[in-house]
Amino acid sequence: MKQYNLNHLRELESESIFIMREVAAQFERPALLFSGGKDSIVMVHLAKKAFWPAKIPFPLFHIDTGHNFEETMIFRDELVAELGVQLIVGSVQESIDKGRVTEETGYNASRNLLQTVTLLDAIEEHKIDAAIGGGRRDEEKARAKERFFSHRDEFGQWDPKNQRPELWNIFNGRRHVGEHFRVFPLSNWTEMDIWQYIYLENINIPSLYFTHKRKVFKRDGVWLAAYPFMKRKPGEEVIIKRIRCRTIGDISCTGLSESSAENLEEIIQEIAATRVTERGSRSDDKRSESAMEDRKKEGYF
């Protein structure tokens, strides 16, 4: 690791730890959104550093679509047991069963969008006033508009034109009853920063991120995992390929990358050489030009 990279990562680390401590100081019932992906894993690691030797002073908060990779769920449960922290789980399947949302049908059906209602319901049920998320500004143009402290109104909605100034690292967490904040400690990190930090700190991550063999099929130029609930079009043949996940979400919208990267050094080299964005294979971002921003305005992560 080059020295300038090391200094850069330590500056990002310090900034994120400062923001986590600000959350603990300003809010009564914060929670850390945990998907089992690399960004949320890095956030947990930063939270451990921020409050060591005490335990992380807020629960992990997972929205379970019911269509998660098994490896992700196993990793989540093992991490929670290791940390000894509370785990809050919001279930999309329960939202469907209660009639709160209607499950999509058809070839492109996904539960990813349905997470918004489940998330907002869980925030209200547990009286969460700050949900700490792993969003980064380099991921997508809508996320580039976020502040560190991102205000949500009483309906859980985000107004990109109504963001509070954050001059000199002064964060305004004041809110009215029923409102809450999303907080993004990793805002200034890039995908490369995340991977280099994981390498530097020797952070454990799910095996999904490394090359492995899996049953897949191709749709619109993207490899998708073949599961019984994934309805395939005529001609979409299931084959076994060596792939890995670059980003992890609901199985129905997580594109898989052909790769030979079997360790962190090879992943870093692969990311340095690629010209495809991290979310370039996420089908949920391709539903419209403003898909992410539209979802965020409604209360998405």
Short mmCIF file of C-alpha atoms in Angstrom, two decimals:
data_model
loop_
_atom_site.label_atom_id
_atom_site.label_comp_id
_atom_site.label_asym_id
_atom_site.label_seq_id
_atom_site.Cartn_x
_atom_site.Cartn_y
_atom_site.Cartn_z
CA MET A 1 0.00 0.00 0.00
CA LYS A 2 1.55 3.28 -1.08
CA GLN A 3 2.13 5.84 1.67
CA TYR A 4 -0.13 8.48 0.11
CA ASN A 5 -2.92 5.94 -0.10
CA LEU A 6 -2.42 5.04 3.54
CA ASN A 7 -2.61 8.70 4.63
CA HIS A 8 -5.72 9.21 2.50
CA LEU A 9 -7.46 6.19 4.04
CA ARG A 10 -6.62 7.33 7.57
CA GLU A 11 -8.13 10.74 6.82
CA LEU A 12 -11.32 9.11 5.55
CA GLU A 13 -11.38 6.83 8.58
CA SER A 14 -11.06 9.80 10.96
CA GLU A 15 -13.84 11.68 9.18
CA SER A 16 -16.21 8.71 9.34
CA ILE A 17 -15.44 8.03 13.01
CA PHE A 18 -16.12 11.71 13.81
CA ILE A 19 -19.52 11.48 12.09
CA MET A 20 -20.41 8.27 13.96
CA ARG A 21 -19.62 9.97 17.26
CA GLU A 22 -21.72 12.97 16.23
CA VAL A 23 -24.64 10.60 15.62
CA ALA A 24 -24.23 9.06 19.08
CA ALA A 25 -24.11 12.54 20.61
CA GLN A 26 -27.06 14.10 18.77
CA PHE A 27 -29.61 11.30 18.46
CA GLU A 28 -31.47 9.17 20.99
CA ARG A 29 -32.25 6.03 18.96
CA PRO A 30 -29.84 5.65 16.03
CA ALA A 31 -29.36 2.37 14.14
CA LEU A 32 -26.80 1.19 11.59
CA LEU A 33 -28.32 -0.08 8.34
CA PHE A 34 -26.66 -3.41 7.59
CA SER A 35 -27.06 -5.24 4.29
CA GLY A 36 -24.14 -7.65 4.61
CA GLY A 37 -22.38 -5.81 1.79
CA LYS A 38 -18.83 -4.45 1.91
CA ASP A 39 -19.85 -0.85 2.70
CA SER A 40 -22.00 -1.76 5.69
CA ILE A 41 -19.28 -4.13 6.91
CA VAL A 42 -16.76 -1.28 6.76
CA MET A 43 -19.22 0.90 8.70
CA VAL A 44 -19.45 -1.72 11.45
CA HIS A 45 -15.66 -1.85 11.60
CA LEU A 46 -15.50 1.95 11.88
CA ALA A 47 -18.16 1.93 14.60
CA LYS A 48 -16.11 -0.60 16.57
CA LYS A 49 -13.11 1.74 16.35
CA ALA A 50 -15.18 4.82 17.18
CA PHE A 51 -16.47 3.49 20.50
CA TRP A 52 -13.77 1.02 21.56
CA PRO A 53 -13.46 -0.42 24.20
CA ALA A 54 -17.23 -0.05 24.68
CA LYS A 55 -19.69 -1.95 22.48
CA ILE A 56 -21.23 -0.28 19.46
CA PRO A 57 -23.96 1.88 21.09
CA PHE A 58 -26.67 1.23 18.51
CA PRO A 59 -28.28 -1.83 16.90
CA LEU A 60 -27.68 -3.19 13.44
CA PHE A 61 -30.74 -2.76 11.24
CA HIS A 62 -31.35 -5.17 8.36
CA ILE A 63 -34.16 -5.16 5.81
CA ASP A 64 -34.67 -8.78 4.77
CA THR A 65 -36.22 -9.10 1.31
CA GLY A 66 -36.58 -12.86 1.68
CA HIS A 67 -34.49 -13.12 -1.49
CA ASN A 68 -31.06 -12.60 0.04
CA PHE A 69 -27.98 -14.66 -0.69
CA GLU A 70 -27.58 -17.37 1.94
CA GLU A 71 -23.91 -16.43 2.39
CA THR A 72 -24.97 -12.88 3.33
CA MET A 73 -27.42 -14.05 6.00
CA ILE A 74 -24.89 -16.42 7.55
CA PHE A 75 -22.29 -13.65 7.63
CA ARG A 76 -24.79 -11.25 9.25
CA ASP A 77 -25.73 -13.65 12.04
CA GLU A 78 -22.13 -14.56 12.79
CA LEU A 79 -21.12 -10.90 12.96
CA VAL A 80 -24.00 -10.00 15.28
CA ALA A 81 -23.06 -12.90 17.59
CA GLU A 82 -19.42 -11.79 17.58
CA LEU A 83 -20.26 -8.17 18.40
CA GLY A 84 -22.96 -8.94 20.96
CA VAL A 85 -25.20 -6.18 19.58
CA GLN A 86 -28.94 -6.03 18.97
CA LEU A 87 -30.23 -6.90 15.50
CA ILE A 88 -33.40 -5.27 14.19
CA VAL A 89 -34.90 -7.03 11.15
CA GLY A 90 -37.60 -5.65 8.90
CA SER A 91 -39.21 -8.34 6.72
CA VAL A 92 -40.46 -7.61 3.22
CA GLN A 93 -42.34 -10.93 3.29
CA GLU A 94 -44.26 -9.73 6.36
CA SER A 95 -45.09 -6.49 4.54
CA ILE A 96 -46.46 -8.56 1.65
CA ASP A 97 -48.45 -10.83 3.99
CA LYS A 98 -49.98 -7.81 5.76
CA GLY A 99 -50.97 -6.21 2.46
CA ARG A 100 -48.64 -3.25 2.98
CA VAL A 101 -47.03 -3.89 -0.41
CA THR A 102 -47.91 -5.91 -3.50
CA GLU A 103 -45.33 -8.31 -4.84
CA GLU A 104 -44.26 -7.69 -8.42
CA THR A 105 -44.85 -10.32 -11.06
CA GLY A 106 -43.29 -11.03 -14.44
CA TYR A 107 -39.78 -11.62 -15.71
CA ASN A 108 -38.30 -8.50 -14.14
CA ALA A 109 -40.07 -8.80 -10.79
CA SER A 110 -37.98 -7.70 -7.82
CA ARG A 111 -38.49 -7.13 -4.14
CA ASN A 112 -35.89 -4.38 -4.06
CA LEU A 113 -38.37 -1.51 -4.43
CA LEU A 114 -40.65 -3.07 -1.81
CA GLN A 115 -37.97 -2.53 0.82
CA THR A 116 -38.90 1.15 1.13
CA VAL A 117 -42.24 0.50 2.89
CA THR A 118 -40.67 -2.15 5.14
CA LEU A 119 -37.85 0.24 6.04
CA LEU A 120 -40.15 3.15 6.89
CA ASP A 121 -42.47 0.91 8.90
CA ALA A 122 -39.54 -0.45 10.93
CA ILE A 123 -38.16 3.06 11.52
CA GLU A 124 -41.55 4.12 12.89
CA GLU A 125 -42.03 0.95 14.96
CA HIS A 126 -38.62 1.20 16.64
CA LYS A 127 -38.67 5.02 16.87
CA ILE A 128 -35.35 5.27 15.02
CA ASP A 129 -34.30 8.90 14.66
CA ALA A 130 -31.11 8.33 12.66
CA ALA A 131 -30.47 5.47 10.24
CA ILE A 132 -26.77 5.24 9.42
CA GLY A 133 -26.29 4.06 5.83
CA GLY A 134 -23.34 3.03 3.68
CA GLY A 135 -24.17 5.19 0.65
CA ARG A 136 -21.23 6.81 -1.13
CA ARG A 137 -21.37 9.83 -3.44
CA ASP A 138 -19.39 8.06 -6.18
CA GLU A 139 -21.99 5.30 -6.54
CA GLU A 140 -24.76 7.10 -8.39
CA LYS A 141 -25.75 10.64 -9.37
CA ALA A 142 -28.65 10.81 -6.88
CA ARG A 143 -26.40 9.75 -4.02
CA ALA A 144 -23.94 12.47 -5.01
CA LYS A 145 -26.55 15.00 -3.85
CA GLU A 146 -26.64 13.71 -0.27
CA ARG A 147 -25.22 15.51 2.74
CA PHE A 148 -23.65 13.57 5.63
CA PHE A 149 -26.81 14.27 7.67
CA SER A 150 -29.72 13.81 5.25
CA HIS A 151 -33.08 15.01 6.57
CA ARG A 152 -36.26 12.98 6.02
CA ASP A 153 -39.72 14.42 6.64
CA GLU A 154 -42.48 12.78 8.68
CA PHE A 155 -43.38 10.63 5.66
CA GLY A 156 -39.78 9.42 5.33
CA GLN A 157 -39.30 11.38 2.11
CA TRP A 158 -36.15 13.12 0.91
CA ASP A 159 -36.11 16.54 -0.74
CA PRO A 160 -32.75 17.09 -2.50
CA LYS A 161 -33.48 20.84 -2.66
CA ASN A 162 -33.97 21.08 1.10
CA GLN A 163 -30.58 19.96 2.40
CA ARG A 164 -28.98 21.63 5.40
CA PRO A 165 -25.56 23.28 5.02
CA GLU A 166 -22.62 21.46 6.60
CA LEU A 167 -19.93 24.11 6.90
CA TRP A 168 -16.81 23.47 8.98
CA ASN A 169 -18.03 19.95 9.87
CA ILE A 170 -20.95 21.31 11.88
CA PHE A 171 -23.94 18.97 11.54
CA ASN A 172 -27.53 19.97 12.30
CA GLY A 173 -29.52 17.01 13.59
CA ARG A 174 -32.51 18.96 14.89
CA ARG A 175 -35.81 17.48 13.82
CA HIS A 176 -39.54 17.65 14.48
CA VAL A 177 -41.53 14.76 15.92
CA GLY A 178 -41.93 12.00 13.33
CA GLU A 179 -38.97 13.10 11.23
CA HIS A 180 -35.66 11.26 11.04
CA PHE A 181 -32.25 11.44 9.43
CA ARG A 182 -30.21 9.21 7.18
CA VAL A 183 -26.53 9.58 7.95
CA PHE A 184 -23.78 8.64 5.47
CA PRO A 185 -20.32 8.41 7.09
CA LEU A 186 -18.82 6.95 3.90
CA SER A 187 -19.96 9.80 1.63
CA ASN A 188 -16.45 10.82 0.57
CA TRP A 189 -15.15 7.27 0.09
CA THR A 190 -14.83 5.63 -3.33
CA GLU A 191 -15.18 1.96 -4.22
CA MET A 192 -11.39 1.72 -4.43
CA ASP A 193 -11.05 3.33 -0.99
CA ILE A 194 -13.39 0.70 0.45
CA TRP A 195 -11.41 -2.20 -1.00
CA GLN A 196 -8.04 -0.77 0.00
CA TYR A 197 -9.32 -0.17 3.54
CA ILE A 198 -10.65 -3.73 3.78
CA TYR A 199 -7.20 -4.93 2.69
CA LEU A 200 -5.38 -2.58 5.08
CA GLU A 201 -7.52 -3.52 8.09
CA ASN A 202 -7.84 -7.22 7.17
CA ILE A 203 -11.64 -7.05 7.44
CA ASN A 204 -13.60 -10.26 6.94
CA ILE A 205 -16.14 -10.18 4.08
CA PRO A 206 -18.62 -12.72 2.63
CA SER A 207 -17.28 -15.30 0.19
CA LEU A 208 -19.62 -13.88 -2.48
CA TYR A 209 -17.09 -11.15 -3.20
CA PHE A 210 -14.47 -13.67 -4.30
CA THR A 211 -14.56 -15.74 -7.48
CA HIS A 212 -16.66 -18.90 -7.16
CA LYS A 213 -18.74 -21.17 -9.36
CA ARG A 214 -22.47 -20.49 -9.49
CA LYS A 215 -25.50 -21.28 -11.64
CA VAL A 216 -26.32 -18.18 -13.66
CA PHE A 217 -28.22 -16.98 -16.72
CA LYS A 218 -27.73 -13.92 -18.89
CA ARG A 219 -30.30 -11.15 -19.34
CA ASP A 220 -29.68 -7.87 -21.15
CA GLY A 221 -25.94 -8.46 -20.99
CA VAL A 222 -25.92 -9.10 -17.23
CA TRP A 223 -25.33 -12.40 -15.44
CA LEU A 224 -27.96 -13.13 -12.78
CA ALA A 225 -28.03 -15.91 -10.20
CA ALA A 226 -30.40 -18.75 -11.09
CA TYR A 227 -32.87 -19.34 -8.26
CA PRO A 228 -36.37 -20.91 -8.39
CA PHE A 229 -38.09 -17.54 -7.82
CA MET A 230 -36.18 -15.97 -10.75
CA LYS A 231 -38.54 -16.33 -13.70
CA ARG A 232 -36.55 -16.87 -16.89
CA LYS A 233 -37.51 -15.85 -20.41
CA PRO A 234 -37.48 -18.41 -23.23
CA GLY A 235 -33.90 -18.98 -24.34
CA GLU A 236 -32.31 -17.87 -21.05
CA GLU A 237 -30.16 -20.91 -20.41
CA VAL A 238 -28.75 -21.72 -16.98
CA ILE A 239 -25.04 -22.47 -16.99
CA ILE A 240 -22.26 -22.66 -14.42
CA LYS A 241 -19.70 -19.85 -14.51
CA ARG A 242 -16.89 -18.47 -12.39
CA ILE A 243 -18.26 -15.19 -11.09
CA ARG A 244 -18.19 -12.89 -8.09
CA CYS A 245 -20.37 -10.13 -6.65
CA ARG A 246 -19.07 -6.60 -6.96
CA THR A 247 -22.05 -5.22 -5.06
CA ILE A 248 -24.56 -7.25 -3.03
CA GLY A 249 -28.28 -6.62 -2.84
CA ASP A 250 -31.51 -8.50 -3.46
CA ILE A 251 -30.75 -11.54 -5.65
CA SER A 252 -33.28 -10.42 -8.27
CA CYS A 253 -31.35 -7.24 -9.13
CA THR A 254 -27.74 -8.12 -8.28
CA GLY A 255 -25.67 -8.52 -11.41
CA LEU A 256 -22.70 -10.89 -11.18
CA SER A 257 -19.31 -10.26 -12.74
CA GLU A 258 -17.14 -12.74 -14.57
CA SER A 259 -13.91 -12.70 -12.61
CA SER A 260 -10.81 -14.60 -11.60
CA ALA A 261 -10.17 -12.49 -8.46
CA GLU A 262 -9.67 -14.93 -5.59
CA ASN A 263 -8.16 -12.54 -3.01
CA LEU A 264 -8.25 -8.87 -2.03
CA GLU A 265 -5.14 -7.93 -3.98
CA GLU A 266 -6.67 -9.31 -7.18
CA ILE A 267 -9.99 -7.54 -6.49
CA ILE A 268 -8.16 -4.21 -6.09
CA GLN A 269 -6.29 -4.78 -9.37
CA GLU A 270 -9.56 -5.68 -11.10
CA ILE A 271 -11.34 -2.54 -9.82
CA ALA A 272 -8.41 -0.36 -10.90
CA ALA A 273 -8.64 -1.68 -14.45
CA THR A 274 -12.42 -1.67 -14.94
CA ARG A 275 -14.36 1.09 -16.70
CA VAL A 276 -17.77 -0.17 -15.62
CA THR A 277 -19.31 1.54 -12.59
CA GLU A 278 -20.04 -0.44 -9.46
CA ARG A 279 -23.80 -0.24 -9.94
CA GLY A 280 -23.59 -0.72 -13.69
CA SER A 281 -24.99 -4.23 -13.37
CA ARG A 282 -27.79 -3.36 -10.92
CA SER A 283 -31.05 -3.83 -12.83
CA ASP A 284 -33.01 -1.73 -10.31
CA ASP A 285 -31.03 1.35 -11.38
CA LYS A 286 -31.96 0.83 -15.03
CA ARG A 287 -35.72 1.08 -14.74
CA SER A 288 -35.49 4.77 -15.62
CA GLU A 289 -32.90 7.54 -15.87
CA SER A 290 -33.94 8.81 -12.44
CA ALA A 291 -34.68 5.44 -10.84
CA MET A 292 -32.45 5.90 -7.79
CA GLU A 293 -33.52 9.48 -7.11
CA ASP A 294 -37.19 8.55 -7.43
CA ARG A 295 -36.74 5.72 -4.92
CA LYS A 296 -34.79 7.93 -2.53
CA LYS A 297 -37.49 10.61 -2.58
CA GLU A 298 -39.96 7.92 -1.47
CA GLY A 299 -37.76 6.84 1.42
CA TYR A 300 -35.32 4.30 -0.06
CA PHE A 301 -31.83 3.85 1.39
#
